[in-house]
mmCIF file of C-alpha atoms and ligand atoms in Angstrom:
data_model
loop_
_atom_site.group_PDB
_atom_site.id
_atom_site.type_symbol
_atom_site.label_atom_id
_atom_site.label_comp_id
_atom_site.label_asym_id
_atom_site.label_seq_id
_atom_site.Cartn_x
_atom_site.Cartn_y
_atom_site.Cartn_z
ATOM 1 C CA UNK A 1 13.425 -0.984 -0.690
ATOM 2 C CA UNK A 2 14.032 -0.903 2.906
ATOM 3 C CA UNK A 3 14.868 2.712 4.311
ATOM 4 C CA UNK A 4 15.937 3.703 7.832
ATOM 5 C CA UNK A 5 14.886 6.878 9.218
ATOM 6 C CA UNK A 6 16.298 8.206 12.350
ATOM 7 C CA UNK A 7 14.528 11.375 13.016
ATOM 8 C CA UNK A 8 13.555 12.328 17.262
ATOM 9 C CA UNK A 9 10.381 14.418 15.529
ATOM 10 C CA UNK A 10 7.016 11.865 16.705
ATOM 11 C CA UNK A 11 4.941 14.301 13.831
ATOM 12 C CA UNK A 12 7.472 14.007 11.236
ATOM 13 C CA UNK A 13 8.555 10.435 11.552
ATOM 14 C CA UNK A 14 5.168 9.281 11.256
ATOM 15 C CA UNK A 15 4.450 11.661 7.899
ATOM 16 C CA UNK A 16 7.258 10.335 6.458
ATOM 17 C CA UNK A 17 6.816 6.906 7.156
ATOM 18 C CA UNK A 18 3.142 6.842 6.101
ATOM 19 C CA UNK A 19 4.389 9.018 2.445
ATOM 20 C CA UNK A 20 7.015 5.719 1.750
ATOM 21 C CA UNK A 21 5.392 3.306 2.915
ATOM 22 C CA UNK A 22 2.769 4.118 0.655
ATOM 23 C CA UNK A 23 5.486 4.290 -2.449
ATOM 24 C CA UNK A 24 6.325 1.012 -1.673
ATOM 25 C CA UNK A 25 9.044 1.448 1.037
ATOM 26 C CA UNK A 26 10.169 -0.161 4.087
ATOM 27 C CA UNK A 27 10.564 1.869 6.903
ATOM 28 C CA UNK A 28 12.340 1.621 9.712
ATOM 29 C CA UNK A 29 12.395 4.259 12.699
ATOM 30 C CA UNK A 30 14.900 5.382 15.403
ATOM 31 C CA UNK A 31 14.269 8.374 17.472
ATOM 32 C CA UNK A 32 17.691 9.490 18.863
ATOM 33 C CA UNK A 33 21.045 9.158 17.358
ATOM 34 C CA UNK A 34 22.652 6.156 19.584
ATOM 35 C CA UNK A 35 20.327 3.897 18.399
ATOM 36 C CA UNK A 36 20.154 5.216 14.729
ATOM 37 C CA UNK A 37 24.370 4.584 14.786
ATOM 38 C CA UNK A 38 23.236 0.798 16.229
ATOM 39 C CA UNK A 39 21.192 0.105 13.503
ATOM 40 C CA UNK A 40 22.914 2.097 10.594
ATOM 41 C CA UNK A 41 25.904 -0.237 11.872
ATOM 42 C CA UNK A 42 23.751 -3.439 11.704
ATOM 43 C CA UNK A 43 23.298 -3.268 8.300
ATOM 44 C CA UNK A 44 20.407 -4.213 5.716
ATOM 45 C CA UNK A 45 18.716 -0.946 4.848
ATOM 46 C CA UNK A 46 19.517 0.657 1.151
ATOM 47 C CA UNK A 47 19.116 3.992 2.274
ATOM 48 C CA UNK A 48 19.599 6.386 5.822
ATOM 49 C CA UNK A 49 17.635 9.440 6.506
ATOM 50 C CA UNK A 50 19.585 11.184 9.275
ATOM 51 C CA UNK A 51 17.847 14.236 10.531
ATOM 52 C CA UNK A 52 21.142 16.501 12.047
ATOM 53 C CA UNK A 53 19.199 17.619 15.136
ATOM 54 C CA UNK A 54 18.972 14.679 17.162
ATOM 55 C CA UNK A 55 18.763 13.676 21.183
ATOM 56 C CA UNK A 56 21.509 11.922 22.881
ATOM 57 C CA UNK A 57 23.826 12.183 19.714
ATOM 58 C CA UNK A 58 23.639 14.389 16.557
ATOM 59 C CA UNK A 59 23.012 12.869 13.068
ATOM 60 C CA UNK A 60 26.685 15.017 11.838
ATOM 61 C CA UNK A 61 28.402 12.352 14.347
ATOM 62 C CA UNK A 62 26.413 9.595 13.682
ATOM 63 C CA UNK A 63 27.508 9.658 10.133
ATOM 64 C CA UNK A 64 31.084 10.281 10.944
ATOM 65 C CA UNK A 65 31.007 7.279 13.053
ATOM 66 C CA UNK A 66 29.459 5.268 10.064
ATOM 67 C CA UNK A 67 31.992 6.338 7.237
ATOM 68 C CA UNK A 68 34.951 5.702 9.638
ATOM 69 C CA UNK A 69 33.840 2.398 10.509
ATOM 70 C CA UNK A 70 33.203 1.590 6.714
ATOM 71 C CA UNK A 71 30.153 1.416 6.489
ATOM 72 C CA UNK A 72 28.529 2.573 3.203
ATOM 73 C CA UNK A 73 24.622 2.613 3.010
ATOM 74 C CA UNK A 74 24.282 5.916 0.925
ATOM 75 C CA UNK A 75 22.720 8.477 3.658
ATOM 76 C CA UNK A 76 20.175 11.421 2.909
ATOM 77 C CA UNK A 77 20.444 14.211 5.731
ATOM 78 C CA UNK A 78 17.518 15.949 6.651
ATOM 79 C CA UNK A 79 18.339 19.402 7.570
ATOM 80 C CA UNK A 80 16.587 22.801 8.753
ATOM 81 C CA UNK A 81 16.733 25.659 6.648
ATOM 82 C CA UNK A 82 19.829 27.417 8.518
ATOM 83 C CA UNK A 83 21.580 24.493 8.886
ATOM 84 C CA UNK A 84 23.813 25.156 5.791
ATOM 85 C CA UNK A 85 27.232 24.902 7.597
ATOM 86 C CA UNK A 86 26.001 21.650 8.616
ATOM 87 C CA UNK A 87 25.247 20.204 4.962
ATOM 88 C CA UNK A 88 28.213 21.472 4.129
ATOM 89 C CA UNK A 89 29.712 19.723 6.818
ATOM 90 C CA UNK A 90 27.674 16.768 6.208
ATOM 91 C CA UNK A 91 28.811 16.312 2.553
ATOM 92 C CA UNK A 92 32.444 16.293 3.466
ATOM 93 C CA UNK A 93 31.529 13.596 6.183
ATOM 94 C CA UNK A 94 30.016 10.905 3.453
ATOM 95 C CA UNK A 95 26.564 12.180 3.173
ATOM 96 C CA UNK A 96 25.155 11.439 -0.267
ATOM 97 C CA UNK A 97 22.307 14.053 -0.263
ATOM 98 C CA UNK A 98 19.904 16.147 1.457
ATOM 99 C CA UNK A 99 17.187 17.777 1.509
ATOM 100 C CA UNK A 100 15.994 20.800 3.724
ATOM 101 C CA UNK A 101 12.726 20.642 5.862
ATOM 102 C CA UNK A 102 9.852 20.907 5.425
ATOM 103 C CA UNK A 103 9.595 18.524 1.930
ATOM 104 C CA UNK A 104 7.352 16.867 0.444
ATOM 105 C CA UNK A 105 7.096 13.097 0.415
ATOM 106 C CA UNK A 106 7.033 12.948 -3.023
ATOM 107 C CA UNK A 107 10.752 15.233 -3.191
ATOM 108 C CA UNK A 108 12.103 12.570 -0.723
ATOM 109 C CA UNK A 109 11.228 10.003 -2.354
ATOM 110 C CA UNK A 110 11.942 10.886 -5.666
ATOM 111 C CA UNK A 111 15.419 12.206 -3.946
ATOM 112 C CA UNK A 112 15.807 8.138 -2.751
ATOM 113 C CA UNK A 113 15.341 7.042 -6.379
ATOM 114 C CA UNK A 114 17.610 8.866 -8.143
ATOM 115 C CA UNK A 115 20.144 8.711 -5.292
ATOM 116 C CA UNK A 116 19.750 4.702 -5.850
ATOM 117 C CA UNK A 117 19.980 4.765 -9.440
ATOM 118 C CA UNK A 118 23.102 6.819 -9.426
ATOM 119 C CA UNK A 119 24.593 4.709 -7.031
ATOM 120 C CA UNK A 120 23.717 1.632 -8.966
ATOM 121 C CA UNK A 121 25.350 2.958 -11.877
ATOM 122 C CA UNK A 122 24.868 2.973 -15.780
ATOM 123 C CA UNK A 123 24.015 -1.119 -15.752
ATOM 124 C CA UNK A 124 20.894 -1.143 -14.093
ATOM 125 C CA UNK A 125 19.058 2.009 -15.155
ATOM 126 C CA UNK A 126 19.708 0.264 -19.274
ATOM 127 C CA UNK A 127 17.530 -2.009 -20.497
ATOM 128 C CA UNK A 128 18.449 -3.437 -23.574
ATOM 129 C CA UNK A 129 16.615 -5.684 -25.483
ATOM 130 C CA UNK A 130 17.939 -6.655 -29.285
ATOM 131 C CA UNK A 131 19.167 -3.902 -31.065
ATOM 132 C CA UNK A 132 16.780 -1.776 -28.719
ATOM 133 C CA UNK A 133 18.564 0.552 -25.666
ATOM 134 C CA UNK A 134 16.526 1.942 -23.152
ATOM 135 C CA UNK A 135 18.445 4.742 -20.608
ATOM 136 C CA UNK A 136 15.821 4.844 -17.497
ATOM 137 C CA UNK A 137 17.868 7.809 -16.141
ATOM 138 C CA UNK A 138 18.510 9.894 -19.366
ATOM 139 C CA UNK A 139 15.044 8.519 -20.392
ATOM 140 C CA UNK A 140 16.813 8.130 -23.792
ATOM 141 C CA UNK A 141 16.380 5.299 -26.358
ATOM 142 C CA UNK A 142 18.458 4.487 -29.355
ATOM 143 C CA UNK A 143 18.305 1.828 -31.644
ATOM 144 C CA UNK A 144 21.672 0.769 -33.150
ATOM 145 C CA UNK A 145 22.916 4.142 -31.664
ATOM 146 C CA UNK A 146 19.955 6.263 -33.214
ATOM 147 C CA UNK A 147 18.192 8.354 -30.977
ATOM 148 C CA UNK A 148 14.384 7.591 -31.054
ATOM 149 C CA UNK A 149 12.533 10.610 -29.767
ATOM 150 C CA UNK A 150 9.640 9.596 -27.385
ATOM 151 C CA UNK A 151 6.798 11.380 -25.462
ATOM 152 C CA UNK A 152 6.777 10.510 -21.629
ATOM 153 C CA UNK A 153 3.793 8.033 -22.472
ATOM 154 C CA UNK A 154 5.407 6.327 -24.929
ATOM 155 C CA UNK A 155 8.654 6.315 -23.262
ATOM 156 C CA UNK A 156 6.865 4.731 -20.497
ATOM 157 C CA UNK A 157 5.004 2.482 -22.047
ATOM 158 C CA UNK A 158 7.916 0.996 -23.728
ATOM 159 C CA UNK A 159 9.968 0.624 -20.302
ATOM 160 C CA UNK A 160 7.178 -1.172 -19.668
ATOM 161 C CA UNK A 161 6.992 -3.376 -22.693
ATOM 162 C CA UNK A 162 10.807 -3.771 -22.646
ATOM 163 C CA UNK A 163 10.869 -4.362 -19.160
ATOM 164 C CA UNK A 164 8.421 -7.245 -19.554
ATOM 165 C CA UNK A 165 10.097 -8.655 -22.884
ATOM 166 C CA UNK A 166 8.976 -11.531 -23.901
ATOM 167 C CA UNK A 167 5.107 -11.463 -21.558
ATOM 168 C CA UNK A 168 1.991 -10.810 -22.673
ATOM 169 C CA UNK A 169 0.742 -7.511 -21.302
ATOM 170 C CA UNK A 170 -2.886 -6.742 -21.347
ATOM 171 C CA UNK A 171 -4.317 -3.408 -22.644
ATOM 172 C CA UNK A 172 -5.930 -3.121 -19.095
ATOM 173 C CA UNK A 173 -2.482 -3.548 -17.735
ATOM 174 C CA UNK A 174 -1.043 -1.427 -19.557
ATOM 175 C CA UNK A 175 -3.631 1.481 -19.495
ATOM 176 C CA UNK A 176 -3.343 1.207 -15.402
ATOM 177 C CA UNK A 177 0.160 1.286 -16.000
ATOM 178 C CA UNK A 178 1.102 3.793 -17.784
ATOM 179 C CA UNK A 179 -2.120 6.045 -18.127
ATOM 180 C CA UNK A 180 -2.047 5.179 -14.271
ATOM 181 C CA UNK A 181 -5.989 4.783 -13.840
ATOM 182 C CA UNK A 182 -8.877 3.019 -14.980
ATOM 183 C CA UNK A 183 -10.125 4.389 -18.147
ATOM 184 C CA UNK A 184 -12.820 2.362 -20.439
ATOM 185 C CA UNK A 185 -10.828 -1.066 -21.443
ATOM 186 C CA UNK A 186 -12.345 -0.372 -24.770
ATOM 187 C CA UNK A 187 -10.535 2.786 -25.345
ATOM 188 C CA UNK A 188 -7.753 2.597 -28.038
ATOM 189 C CA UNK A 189 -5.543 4.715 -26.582
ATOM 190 C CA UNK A 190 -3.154 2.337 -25.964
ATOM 191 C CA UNK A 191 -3.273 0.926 -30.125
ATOM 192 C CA UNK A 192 -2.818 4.279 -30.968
ATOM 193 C CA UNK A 193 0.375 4.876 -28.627
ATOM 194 C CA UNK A 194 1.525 0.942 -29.527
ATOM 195 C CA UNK A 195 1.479 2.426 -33.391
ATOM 196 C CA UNK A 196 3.452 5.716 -32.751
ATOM 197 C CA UNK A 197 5.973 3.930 -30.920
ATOM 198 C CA UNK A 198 6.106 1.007 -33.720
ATOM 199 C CA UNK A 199 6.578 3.657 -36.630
ATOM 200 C CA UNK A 200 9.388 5.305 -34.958
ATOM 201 C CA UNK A 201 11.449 2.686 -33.988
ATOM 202 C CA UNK A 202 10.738 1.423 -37.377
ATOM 203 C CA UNK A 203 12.285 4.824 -39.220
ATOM 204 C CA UNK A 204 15.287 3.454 -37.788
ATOM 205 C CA UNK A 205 14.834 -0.314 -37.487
ATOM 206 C CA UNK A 206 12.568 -1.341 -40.535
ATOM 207 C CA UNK A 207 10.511 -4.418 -39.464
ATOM 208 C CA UNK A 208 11.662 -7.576 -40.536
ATOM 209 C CA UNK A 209 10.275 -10.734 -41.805
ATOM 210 C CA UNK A 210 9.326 -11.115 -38.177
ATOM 211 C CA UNK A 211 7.509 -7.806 -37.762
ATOM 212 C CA UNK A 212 7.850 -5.148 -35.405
ATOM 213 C CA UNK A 213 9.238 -5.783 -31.893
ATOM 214 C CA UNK A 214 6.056 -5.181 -30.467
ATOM 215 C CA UNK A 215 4.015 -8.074 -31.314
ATOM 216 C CA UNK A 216 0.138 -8.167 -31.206
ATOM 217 C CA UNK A 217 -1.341 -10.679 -29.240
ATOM 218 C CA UNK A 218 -5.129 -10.872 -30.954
ATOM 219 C CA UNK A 219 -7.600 -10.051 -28.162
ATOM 220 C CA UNK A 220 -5.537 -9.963 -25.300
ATOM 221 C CA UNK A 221 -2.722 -6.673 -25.806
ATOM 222 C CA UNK A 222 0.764 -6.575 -26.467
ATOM 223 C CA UNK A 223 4.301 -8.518 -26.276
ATOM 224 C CA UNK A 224 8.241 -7.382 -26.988
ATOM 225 C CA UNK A 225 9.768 -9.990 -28.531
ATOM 226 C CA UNK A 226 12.717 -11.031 -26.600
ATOM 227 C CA UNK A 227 15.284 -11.285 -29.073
ATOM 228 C CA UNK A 228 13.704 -8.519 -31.211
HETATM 229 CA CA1 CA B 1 15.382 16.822 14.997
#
């Protein structure tokens, strides 16, 4: 995910840059607005942070100057507190979000995410494997149009499973997915999760001659079947 952040602010360009990069972003940095419009205009980022308060030319022009030459990369503007005439403003020029400083790394990027997933539209945040729908952005699943009700750890660990349909995942995979560090390999917290998520999709779905769509792979974890 490649992200272009014009911002004049040495101290803030470099927190921000050090927060995404560390979430897996790209980041690119220009410090006043002529050469932010330059490379907004080139092209290839998926996302613009354009701080308003800028040297040499203001981020409320630079995006008015992007949207009037066409150009569509969705833009998050990152404004002061009293600058609410200017979001304002900014919204009715093309802006796609914002979010007021100071933030916290984790806002912004969660702000990029969903701004990205809305943008991508209803296709790519389902996952849909057999009779099995997963909504990543209602964090919803049905099953033949039934609503299976999931914790966040089970909903999560069956994005994962789903998203990995038809691979093997280890439980040590999974654990540092999902539980997100290392716990004791032998723990059986993942079984016991596997089973919950098995006996409600089955309430719906009874398991067929096949079994559930979470296969067990003896000794080594866990598989969706792909055409479960
Ligand atoms: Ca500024």
């Amino acid at each position: 995910m490649s992200v272009l952040l014009v911002e004049d602010e040495a101290k803030i360009a470099a927190f921000v840059r050090a927060g995404l990069t560390e979430r897996g972003f790209e980041v690119e940095i220009c410090s006043d607005g002529n050469s932010g419009y330059e490379r907004a205009a080139a092209g290839g980022h998926d996302v613009i942070l354009l701080d308003i308060l800028l040297t040499r030319r203001d981020g409320l022009s630079v995006l008015n100057s992007l949207r009037a030459a066409g150009i569509s990369t969705p833009v998050i503007l990152l404004t002061a507190r009293n600058e609410l005439g200017d979001r304002v403003e900014g919204l009715n020029l093309g802006a796609d979000d914002y979010i007021a400083k100071p933030f916290y790394v984790e806002e912004l990027s969660a702000r990029i995410q969903a701004l990205l997933r809305r943008l991508s539209g209803d296709r790519n945040s389902r996952l849909q494997v057999g009779p099995l729908v997963l909504d990543r952005f209602e964090r919803q699943v049905t099953c033949r149009g039934h609503a299976i009700e999931l914790t966040s750890r089970e909903f999560n660990l069956l994005e994962y499973l789903m998203r990995s349909a038809g691979r093997v995942l280890t439980r040590k995979q999974i654990l540092e997915h999902v539980w997100g560090y290392d716990f004791d390999p032998s723990t059986n917290l993942v079984d016991v999760c596997i089973q919950r998520i098995r006996r409600k999709i089955e309430f719906i779905e009874p398991a067929g001659d096949s079994g559930s769509p979470i296969e067990s792979v003896r000794g080594v974890g866990y598989r969706f079947r792909e055409t479960a």
